[in-house]
Amino acid sequence: MTSLNYLLLTPGPLTTSHSVKEAMLFDSCTWDDDYNLGVVEKIRQQLTQLATASEDYTSVLLQGSGSYAVEAVLGSALGPQDKVLIVSNGAYGARMAEMANLMGIAHHVYDCGETALPDIHKIESLLDTDAAITHIAMVHSETTTGILNPIEEVGQLAKRYGRTYIVDAMSSFGGIPMDIAELNIDYLISSANKCIQGVPGFAFVIARTVKLAECAGRSRSLSLDLYAQWKCMEEHHGKWRFTSPTHTVLAFAQALKELAEEGGVAARHQRYQNNQRKLVAGMRELGFKTLLDDELHSPIITAFLAPEGPQYRFKEFYERLKQQAFVIYPGKVSQSNCFRIGNIGEVYEADITALLAAVQNAMYWNK
Ligand SMILES: *Cc1c(COP(=O)(O)O)cnc(C)c1O
C-alpha cells in the first residue's frame, strides 16, 4: 500500500473532495429522523429536481453499485408478458442483455458495434416489425468508449410508439444537463460515485411515478425489488428496506451541496468539457489518437488507441503514471487496444496540464 495520494482519472469511483470524505465522520442511526427525513428524503427530492422540473417523477435509492439498480429496473419494470429492446454499443449495453437473459426477460438486442451510434431508422423498423416490444433500454454515456448516445431521438420514438423508456445515465447524470420529462424517459438510473462525485455504495433511479406504481409484485428478486424499496421509502419517510449505506449517504448529501455550489449541472458540464478538450488536444500533441471521432464524444471519459510498436505495455505505462500520482484506466473495447482517461470527479484544468506532463514523462517506448 502506497501512501501516495493519487488522482483518479477513472470513470468512478473517482477523486472526491476532502469535504465529501469528511462528511462520513458520523455514525447515523437508520431509525432516526435526522437521517431519514433530514438526509435521505432531502436527497430524494434533490435528485428528482436535478432530473426534471416536472412533478411526475419520484426517486428511489438502492444499495449496491450502479449495476444493481439497472438490474432492479429491468427486473421490476418489465412484467411477465413484456419485452425489452436493448440498444447496445458497449459493455454496459451488453450487461443489460446479460441481465435480461439471466432473469428470463424477453429481449431483443440491437448491437450497432462499439464505435458507432445506433441508427434511429433501424430502431424504428424494429418497433414496427416487433409489436411485442414494450420497453426500450439504452445507455446514455457508454463508458466503454466515451460515446454519447442519442437519448433524445430514441425518447421521441418511445413516446410515438407508447413504449416505456429506460436510460442508464450512470456516467452522465449530474455531468450533462438534461430534463428527463422532456426526453420522455420513464426510468433513469445513476449511482453515487459518478458525476455527482460521491463515494460508492448506492445507486438511484428517477422514475415516472405512475409507471413505478404499476410494478408491485413484478420483481424477480427480493433485494432488487425497486417497487418495494420505493414503497418503504415513501411510507416510512426515507427508510431503506435493509441496512442503508449511511456513511455513503452522508457523503452524497455533501456532494449534492457541492454540485450546487459549483453552479449546478451546467457549470459542472462546462468543467468536464474543458477538461476533456484540453486532454484530447494535449494527447494529440503527444502523438496519441482517440478511438472515436470528436463529434461522437461525451465529456466524461476518452478512449485512446494504444501506441503502435512492440515496446508499449499498458501496465508499464500505468505504473509510470501512477508513480507520478495519476491513475488511468485500461481499455474495455473488444475490437481495439485502448486505454482510457476519465476526467470526472475533483479534476480541474491544472490537473490535466500536470497529467499531460506526466504522460510525456511516461512515454518510455518513445525514448
Ligand atoms: C459505471 C457504470 C455502470 C455501473 O457499473 P457498476 O460497476 O455496477 O457501478 C453502468 N453503466 C454505465 C454506463 C457506467 O458507466
Short mmCIF file of C-alpha atoms and ligand atoms in Angstrom, two decimals:
data_model
loop_
_atom_site.label_atom_id
_atom_site.label_comp_id
_atom_site.label_asym_id
_atom_site.label_seq_id
_atom_site.Cartn_x
_atom_site.Cartn_y
_atom_site.Cartn_z
CA MET A 1 0.00 0.00 0.00
CA THR A 2 1.44 3.30 -1.06
CA SER A 3 0.95 6.42 0.96
CA LEU A 4 0.95 8.46 -2.21
CA ASN A 5 -2.42 10.08 -2.75
CA TYR A 6 -3.14 9.91 -6.42
CA LEU A 7 -5.69 11.48 -8.72
CA LEU A 8 -8.18 9.01 -10.14
CA LEU A 9 -8.72 9.65 -13.84
CA THR A 10 -11.25 6.85 -13.97
CA PRO A 11 -14.98 6.57 -14.55
CA GLY A 12 -15.79 6.03 -10.88
CA PRO A 13 -15.11 5.66 -8.09
CA LEU A 14 -13.40 8.93 -8.70
CA THR A 15 -11.43 11.52 -6.82
CA THR A 16 -13.78 13.21 -4.36
CA SER A 17 -13.32 16.40 -2.39
CA HIS A 18 -11.92 16.38 1.11
CA SER A 19 -15.22 17.70 2.47
CA VAL A 20 -17.16 14.83 0.84
CA LYS A 21 -14.89 12.31 2.56
CA GLU A 22 -15.09 14.27 5.82
CA ALA A 23 -18.91 14.09 5.80
CA MET A 24 -18.54 10.37 6.57
CA LEU A 25 -17.13 11.01 10.05
CA PHE A 26 -20.51 10.48 11.66
CA ASP A 27 -22.42 7.34 12.55
CA SER A 28 -26.11 7.69 11.68
CA CYS A 29 -28.98 5.71 13.15
CA THR A 30 -31.20 4.30 10.43
CA TRP A 31 -34.31 4.80 12.56
CA ASP A 32 -33.61 8.40 13.33
CA ASP A 33 -35.49 11.29 11.73
CA ASP A 34 -32.28 13.29 11.36
CA TYR A 35 -31.08 10.65 8.95
CA ASN A 36 -34.28 9.53 7.19
CA LEU A 37 -36.20 12.77 7.00
CA GLY A 38 -33.25 15.11 7.20
CA VAL A 39 -30.86 13.43 4.80
CA VAL A 40 -32.45 10.63 2.74
CA GLU A 41 -35.72 12.40 1.92
CA LYS A 42 -33.86 15.56 1.06
CA ILE A 43 -31.58 13.65 -1.31
CA ARG A 44 -34.60 12.03 -2.98
CA GLN A 45 -36.17 15.43 -3.57
CA GLN A 46 -32.95 16.97 -4.82
CA LEU A 47 -32.38 14.13 -7.28
CA THR A 48 -35.84 14.50 -8.75
CA GLN A 49 -35.32 18.24 -9.08
CA LEU A 50 -31.94 17.73 -10.72
CA ALA A 51 -33.55 15.40 -13.26
CA THR A 52 -36.57 17.45 -14.22
CA ALA A 53 -38.83 20.38 -13.49
CA SER A 54 -41.82 18.06 -13.89
CA GLU A 55 -43.80 16.89 -10.86
CA ASP A 56 -44.46 13.49 -12.42
CA TYR A 57 -41.33 11.82 -11.10
CA THR A 58 -40.10 10.20 -7.92
CA SER A 59 -36.75 8.77 -6.88
CA VAL A 60 -35.58 5.60 -5.18
CA LEU A 61 -32.18 4.91 -3.66
CA LEU A 62 -30.85 1.36 -3.72
CA GLN A 63 -27.90 -0.29 -2.00
CA GLY A 64 -25.11 -1.58 -4.22
CA SER A 65 -23.24 -0.37 -7.27
CA GLY A 66 -24.85 1.01 -10.42
CA SER A 67 -25.45 -2.41 -11.98
CA TYR A 68 -27.71 -3.35 -9.05
CA ALA A 69 -30.06 -0.52 -9.95
CA VAL A 70 -30.00 -1.40 -13.65
CA GLU A 71 -30.92 -4.96 -12.72
CA ALA A 72 -33.60 -3.71 -10.32
CA VAL A 73 -35.20 -1.60 -13.03
CA LEU A 74 -35.18 -4.36 -15.66
CA GLY A 75 -36.40 -6.91 -13.12
CA SER A 76 -39.15 -4.67 -11.70
CA ALA A 77 -40.35 -2.62 -14.67
CA LEU A 78 -40.92 -5.48 -17.07
CA GLY A 79 -43.93 -7.69 -16.47
CA PRO A 80 -44.04 -11.35 -17.47
CA GLN A 81 -45.59 -10.52 -20.88
CA ASP A 82 -43.24 -7.64 -21.65
CA LYS A 83 -40.24 -7.47 -23.96
CA VAL A 84 -37.35 -5.03 -23.98
CA LEU A 85 -35.40 -3.72 -26.95
CA ILE A 86 -31.83 -3.19 -25.74
CA VAL A 87 -29.84 -0.75 -27.84
CA SER A 88 -26.20 -1.56 -27.28
CA ASN A 89 -22.82 -0.20 -28.30
CA GLY A 90 -20.59 -1.25 -25.47
CA ALA A 91 -20.04 -3.28 -22.33
CA TYR A 92 -22.85 -1.67 -20.33
CA GLY A 93 -25.44 -2.26 -23.02
CA ALA A 94 -24.19 -5.85 -23.23
CA ARG A 95 -24.54 -6.14 -19.44
CA MET A 96 -28.23 -5.21 -19.69
CA ALA A 97 -28.68 -8.03 -22.20
CA GLU A 98 -26.89 -10.40 -19.81
CA MET A 99 -29.24 -9.37 -17.01
CA ALA A 100 -32.36 -9.82 -19.15
CA ASN A 101 -31.09 -13.22 -20.19
CA LEU A 102 -30.43 -14.32 -16.62
CA MET A 103 -33.80 -13.11 -15.37
CA GLY A 104 -35.65 -14.75 -18.24
CA ILE A 105 -36.91 -11.41 -19.57
CA ALA A 106 -37.85 -11.41 -23.26
CA HIS A 107 -35.46 -9.11 -25.09
CA HIS A 108 -34.03 -8.18 -28.44
CA VAL A 109 -30.55 -6.70 -28.67
CA TYR A 110 -29.78 -4.17 -31.36
CA ASP A 111 -25.99 -4.07 -31.29
CA CYS A 112 -24.55 -1.37 -33.52
CA GLY A 113 -20.88 -2.02 -32.73
CA GLU A 114 -18.68 -0.23 -30.24
CA THR A 115 -17.71 2.82 -32.25
CA ALA A 116 -20.95 3.76 -33.98
CA LEU A 117 -24.15 5.46 -32.94
CA PRO A 118 -27.37 3.47 -33.20
CA ASP A 119 -29.36 4.10 -36.36
CA ILE A 120 -32.69 5.66 -35.42
CA HIS A 121 -34.39 4.27 -38.54
CA LYS A 122 -33.25 0.80 -37.60
CA ILE A 123 -34.79 1.20 -34.12
CA GLU A 124 -37.97 2.45 -35.72
CA SER A 125 -38.18 -0.54 -38.04
CA LEU A 126 -37.58 -2.89 -35.10
CA LEU A 127 -40.52 -1.28 -33.30
CA ASP A 128 -42.60 -1.57 -36.46
CA THR A 129 -41.86 -5.23 -37.02
CA ASP A 130 -41.90 -6.49 -33.43
CA ALA A 131 -45.14 -5.47 -31.70
CA ALA A 132 -44.17 -7.50 -28.64
CA ILE A 133 -41.60 -4.85 -27.65
CA THR A 134 -42.98 -2.86 -24.72
CA HIS A 135 -39.78 -1.28 -23.37
CA ILE A 136 -36.65 0.32 -24.81
CA ALA A 137 -33.41 0.40 -22.80
CA MET A 138 -30.25 2.29 -23.72
CA VAL A 139 -27.07 3.64 -22.14
CA HIS A 140 -26.56 7.41 -22.42
CA SER A 141 -22.83 7.85 -21.97
CA GLU A 142 -21.36 4.43 -22.85
CA THR A 143 -18.32 4.43 -20.60
CA THR A 144 -16.69 1.66 -22.63
CA THR A 145 -15.66 4.17 -25.29
CA GLY A 146 -16.96 7.55 -24.14
CA ILE A 147 -19.59 7.62 -26.89
CA LEU A 148 -22.70 9.72 -26.20
CA ASN A 149 -25.90 8.07 -27.38
CA PRO A 150 -28.88 9.97 -28.86
CA ILE A 151 -31.28 9.69 -25.90
CA GLU A 152 -33.50 12.45 -27.23
CA GLU A 153 -34.20 10.85 -30.62
CA VAL A 154 -34.83 7.46 -29.05
CA GLY A 155 -37.07 9.14 -26.47
CA GLN A 156 -39.17 10.63 -29.26
CA LEU A 157 -39.59 7.16 -30.74
CA ALA A 158 -40.53 5.72 -27.36
CA LYS A 159 -43.17 8.40 -27.00
CA ARG A 160 -44.54 7.98 -30.52
CA TYR A 161 -44.80 4.21 -30.10
CA GLY A 162 -46.01 4.37 -26.50
CA ARG A 163 -43.09 2.31 -25.16
CA THR A 164 -41.55 2.56 -21.70
CA TYR A 165 -38.11 4.12 -21.89
CA ILE A 166 -35.23 3.11 -19.61
CA VAL A 167 -31.95 5.05 -19.71
CA ASP A 168 -28.72 4.07 -17.98
CA ALA A 169 -27.33 7.55 -17.38
CA MET A 170 -24.82 6.24 -14.88
CA SER A 171 -21.84 8.20 -16.09
CA SER A 172 -23.68 11.28 -17.36
CA PHE A 173 -26.33 12.26 -14.81
CA GLY A 174 -25.12 15.33 -12.92
CA GLY A 175 -22.44 15.99 -15.55
CA ILE A 176 -24.59 16.64 -18.61
CA PRO A 177 -27.70 18.84 -18.44
CA MET A 178 -30.96 17.03 -19.17
CA ASP A 179 -34.65 17.16 -18.35
CA ILE A 180 -35.94 13.61 -18.26
CA ALA A 181 -39.57 14.64 -18.76
CA GLU A 182 -38.64 16.45 -21.98
CA LEU A 183 -36.62 13.41 -23.02
CA ASN A 184 -39.62 11.12 -22.36
CA ILE A 185 -37.55 8.97 -20.02
CA ASP A 186 -39.55 6.74 -17.68
CA TYR A 187 -36.65 5.31 -15.68
CA LEU A 188 -33.26 6.97 -15.35
CA ILE A 189 -30.51 5.13 -13.50
CA SER A 190 -27.32 6.53 -11.99
CA SER A 191 -25.09 5.99 -8.98
CA ALA A 192 -23.45 7.85 -6.12
CA ASN A 193 -19.87 7.64 -7.35
CA LYS A 194 -20.08 9.15 -10.81
CA CYS A 195 -20.82 12.74 -11.85
CA ILE A 196 -22.45 13.75 -8.54
CA GLN A 197 -18.99 13.00 -7.11
CA GLY A 198 -19.96 10.99 -4.07
CA VAL A 199 -18.38 7.77 -2.83
CA PRO A 200 -19.52 4.27 -3.89
CA GLY A 201 -22.22 2.36 -2.01
CA PHE A 202 -25.58 3.02 -3.59
CA ALA A 203 -27.35 3.74 -6.83
CA PHE A 204 -30.56 5.58 -7.60
CA VAL A 205 -33.45 5.58 -10.01
CA ILE A 206 -35.59 8.52 -11.00
CA ALA A 207 -38.86 7.15 -12.28
CA ARG A 208 -42.14 8.35 -13.64
CA THR A 209 -44.39 7.80 -10.62
CA VAL A 210 -47.35 6.29 -12.49
CA LYS A 211 -45.06 3.75 -14.16
CA LEU A 212 -43.32 2.72 -10.95
CA ALA A 213 -46.68 2.41 -9.21
CA GLU A 214 -47.60 -0.36 -11.67
CA CYS A 215 -44.61 -2.52 -10.68
CA ALA A 216 -45.93 -4.14 -7.50
CA GLY A 217 -45.10 -7.82 -7.28
CA ARG A 218 -43.20 -7.99 -10.55
CA SER A 219 -39.65 -8.20 -9.26
CA ARG A 220 -37.63 -11.34 -9.94
CA SER A 221 -35.56 -10.61 -6.83
CA LEU A 222 -36.34 -9.66 -3.23
CA SER A 223 -33.40 -7.31 -2.62
CA LEU A 224 -33.62 -5.71 -6.04
CA ASP A 225 -37.36 -5.00 -5.89
CA LEU A 226 -37.48 -1.36 -6.94
CA TYR A 227 -41.17 -1.02 -6.17
CA ALA A 228 -40.84 -2.42 -2.62
CA GLN A 229 -37.84 -0.19 -1.94
CA TRP A 230 -39.78 2.84 -3.17
CA LYS A 231 -42.88 1.99 -1.11
CA CYS A 232 -40.77 1.64 2.02
CA MET A 233 -39.08 4.99 1.42
CA GLU A 234 -42.40 6.68 0.68
CA GLU A 235 -44.35 5.22 3.58
CA HIS A 236 -41.61 5.44 6.18
CA HIS A 237 -40.18 8.79 5.07
CA GLY A 238 -36.76 7.87 3.82
CA LYS A 239 -36.36 4.47 5.42
CA TRP A 240 -34.42 1.92 3.38
CA ARG A 241 -35.74 -1.66 3.45
CA PHE A 242 -32.45 -3.17 4.51
CA THR A 243 -29.32 -1.67 6.09
CA SER A 244 -28.61 1.57 4.31
CA PRO A 245 -25.07 2.71 3.44
CA THR A 246 -25.28 5.54 5.98
CA HIS A 247 -21.79 7.00 5.56
CA THR A 248 -22.05 6.95 1.79
CA VAL A 249 -25.40 8.71 2.03
CA LEU A 250 -23.92 11.50 4.18
CA ALA A 251 -21.09 11.90 1.69
CA PHE A 252 -23.63 12.06 -1.13
CA ALA A 253 -25.63 14.80 0.61
CA GLN A 254 -22.42 16.82 0.85
CA ALA A 255 -21.60 16.06 -2.80
CA LEU A 256 -25.01 17.41 -3.88
CA LYS A 257 -24.34 20.56 -1.88
CA GLU A 258 -21.01 20.98 -3.66
CA LEU A 259 -22.63 20.42 -7.04
CA ALA A 260 -24.98 23.34 -6.30
CA GLU A 261 -22.06 25.47 -5.08
CA GLU A 262 -20.18 24.81 -8.29
CA GLY A 263 -23.13 26.29 -10.18
CA GLY A 264 -25.16 23.16 -10.84
CA VAL A 265 -25.04 20.65 -13.67
CA ALA A 266 -24.40 23.27 -16.39
CA ALA A 267 -21.25 24.52 -14.65
CA ARG A 268 -20.03 21.01 -13.96
CA HIS A 269 -20.64 20.05 -17.57
CA GLN A 270 -18.54 23.03 -18.65
CA ARG A 271 -15.66 21.96 -16.40
CA TYR A 272 -15.77 18.37 -17.65
CA GLN A 273 -15.92 19.55 -21.23
CA ASN A 274 -12.95 21.86 -20.74
CA ASN A 275 -11.04 19.00 -19.12
CA GLN A 276 -11.85 16.63 -21.94
CA ARG A 277 -10.97 19.07 -24.73
CA LYS A 278 -7.73 20.05 -23.10
CA LEU A 279 -6.88 16.40 -22.54
CA VAL A 280 -7.55 15.40 -26.14
CA ALA A 281 -5.68 18.38 -27.59
CA GLY A 282 -2.66 17.68 -25.36
CA MET A 283 -2.66 13.94 -26.03
CA ARG A 284 -2.83 14.57 -29.79
CA GLU A 285 0.20 16.84 -29.49
CA LEU A 286 1.99 13.91 -27.86
CA GLY A 287 1.04 11.70 -30.82
CA PHE A 288 -1.94 9.81 -29.38
CA LYS A 289 -5.13 9.15 -31.32
CA THR A 290 -8.65 8.91 -29.94
CA LEU A 291 -10.74 5.85 -30.68
CA LEU A 292 -13.79 7.95 -31.55
CA ASP A 293 -14.34 10.93 -33.78
CA ASP A 294 -14.80 14.16 -31.84
CA GLU A 295 -18.48 14.57 -32.69
CA LEU A 296 -19.37 11.22 -31.07
CA HIS A 297 -17.71 12.13 -27.81
CA SER A 298 -19.03 12.67 -24.31
CA PRO A 299 -17.14 14.99 -21.96
CA ILE A 300 -16.80 12.14 -19.44
CA ILE A 301 -14.10 9.72 -20.50
CA THR A 302 -11.87 9.30 -23.54
CA ALA A 303 -10.53 6.10 -25.11
CA PHE A 304 -7.09 6.47 -26.71
CA LEU A 305 -5.59 3.93 -29.08
CA ALA A 306 -2.55 2.20 -27.65
CA PRO A 307 0.67 3.46 -29.25
CA GLU A 308 1.95 1.27 -32.04
CA GLY A 309 5.16 -0.68 -31.79
CA PRO A 310 6.28 -3.70 -29.77
CA GLN A 311 7.56 -1.84 -26.72
CA TYR A 312 4.32 -0.41 -25.36
CA ARG A 313 2.69 -2.24 -22.46
CA PHE A 314 -0.34 -0.76 -20.70
CA LYS A 315 0.83 -1.99 -17.31
CA GLU A 316 4.21 -0.31 -17.63
CA PHE A 317 2.67 2.95 -18.81
CA TYR A 318 0.11 2.75 -15.99
CA GLU A 319 2.79 2.22 -13.34
CA ARG A 320 4.88 5.11 -14.63
CA LEU A 321 1.86 7.40 -14.44
CA LYS A 322 0.92 6.12 -11.00
CA GLN A 323 4.41 6.92 -9.74
CA GLN A 324 3.62 10.49 -10.75
CA ALA A 325 0.28 10.35 -8.85
CA PHE A 326 -2.10 9.75 -11.76
CA VAL A 327 -4.24 6.67 -12.17
CA ILE A 328 -5.71 5.91 -15.60
CA TYR A 329 -7.95 3.10 -16.77
CA PRO A 330 -7.45 0.10 -19.04
CA GLY A 331 -9.44 -0.28 -22.24
CA LYS A 332 -12.68 -2.22 -22.44
CA VAL A 333 -13.25 -2.20 -26.17
CA SER A 334 -13.12 -5.68 -27.62
CA GLN A 335 -12.01 -4.67 -31.15
CA SER A 336 -9.08 -2.36 -30.47
CA ASN A 337 -6.24 -2.00 -28.00
CA CYS A 338 -7.04 1.13 -25.99
CA PHE A 339 -6.56 2.80 -22.68
CA ARG A 340 -8.98 5.27 -21.13
CA ILE A 341 -8.64 8.53 -19.28
CA GLY A 342 -11.60 9.89 -17.36
CA ASN A 343 -11.95 13.48 -16.33
CA ILE A 344 -14.90 13.44 -13.96
CA GLY A 345 -14.55 13.98 -10.22
CA GLU A 346 -12.49 16.64 -8.47
CA VAL A 347 -10.38 17.20 -11.55
CA TYR A 348 -9.56 20.65 -12.87
CA GLU A 349 -7.68 22.18 -15.77
CA ALA A 350 -4.43 22.37 -13.80
CA ASP A 351 -4.68 18.62 -13.14
CA ILE A 352 -4.98 17.94 -16.87
CA THR A 353 -1.93 20.12 -17.53
CA ALA A 354 0.02 18.18 -14.90
CA LEU A 355 -1.24 14.87 -16.30
CA LEU A 356 -0.07 15.74 -19.81
CA ALA A 357 3.43 16.44 -18.48
CA ALA A 358 3.32 13.12 -16.63
CA VAL A 359 2.23 11.28 -19.78
CA GLN A 360 5.14 12.78 -21.70
CA ASN A 361 7.47 11.55 -18.94
CA ALA A 362 5.93 8.10 -19.01
CA MET A 363 6.28 7.51 -22.76
CA TYR A 364 9.19 5.13 -22.29
CA TRP A 365 8.64 3.50 -25.70
CA ASN A 366 9.45 6.79 -27.36
CA LYS A 367 12.84 7.33 -25.77
C1 LIG B 1 -20.34 2.73 -14.01
C2 LIG B 1 -21.39 2.33 -14.96
C3 LIG B 1 -22.35 1.35 -14.63
C4 LIG B 1 -22.41 0.63 -13.32
O1 LIG B 1 -21.26 -0.02 -13.02
P1 LIG B 1 -21.05 -0.55 -11.53
O2 LIG B 1 -19.66 -1.10 -11.60
O3 LIG B 1 -22.07 -1.55 -11.25
O4 LIG B 1 -21.17 0.65 -10.64
C5 LIG B 1 -23.37 1.10 -15.54
N1 LIG B 1 -23.43 1.75 -16.71
C6 LIG B 1 -22.53 2.69 -17.07
C7 LIG B 1 -22.69 3.39 -18.37
C8 LIG B 1 -21.48 3.01 -16.20
O5 LIG B 1 -20.60 3.95 -16.55
#
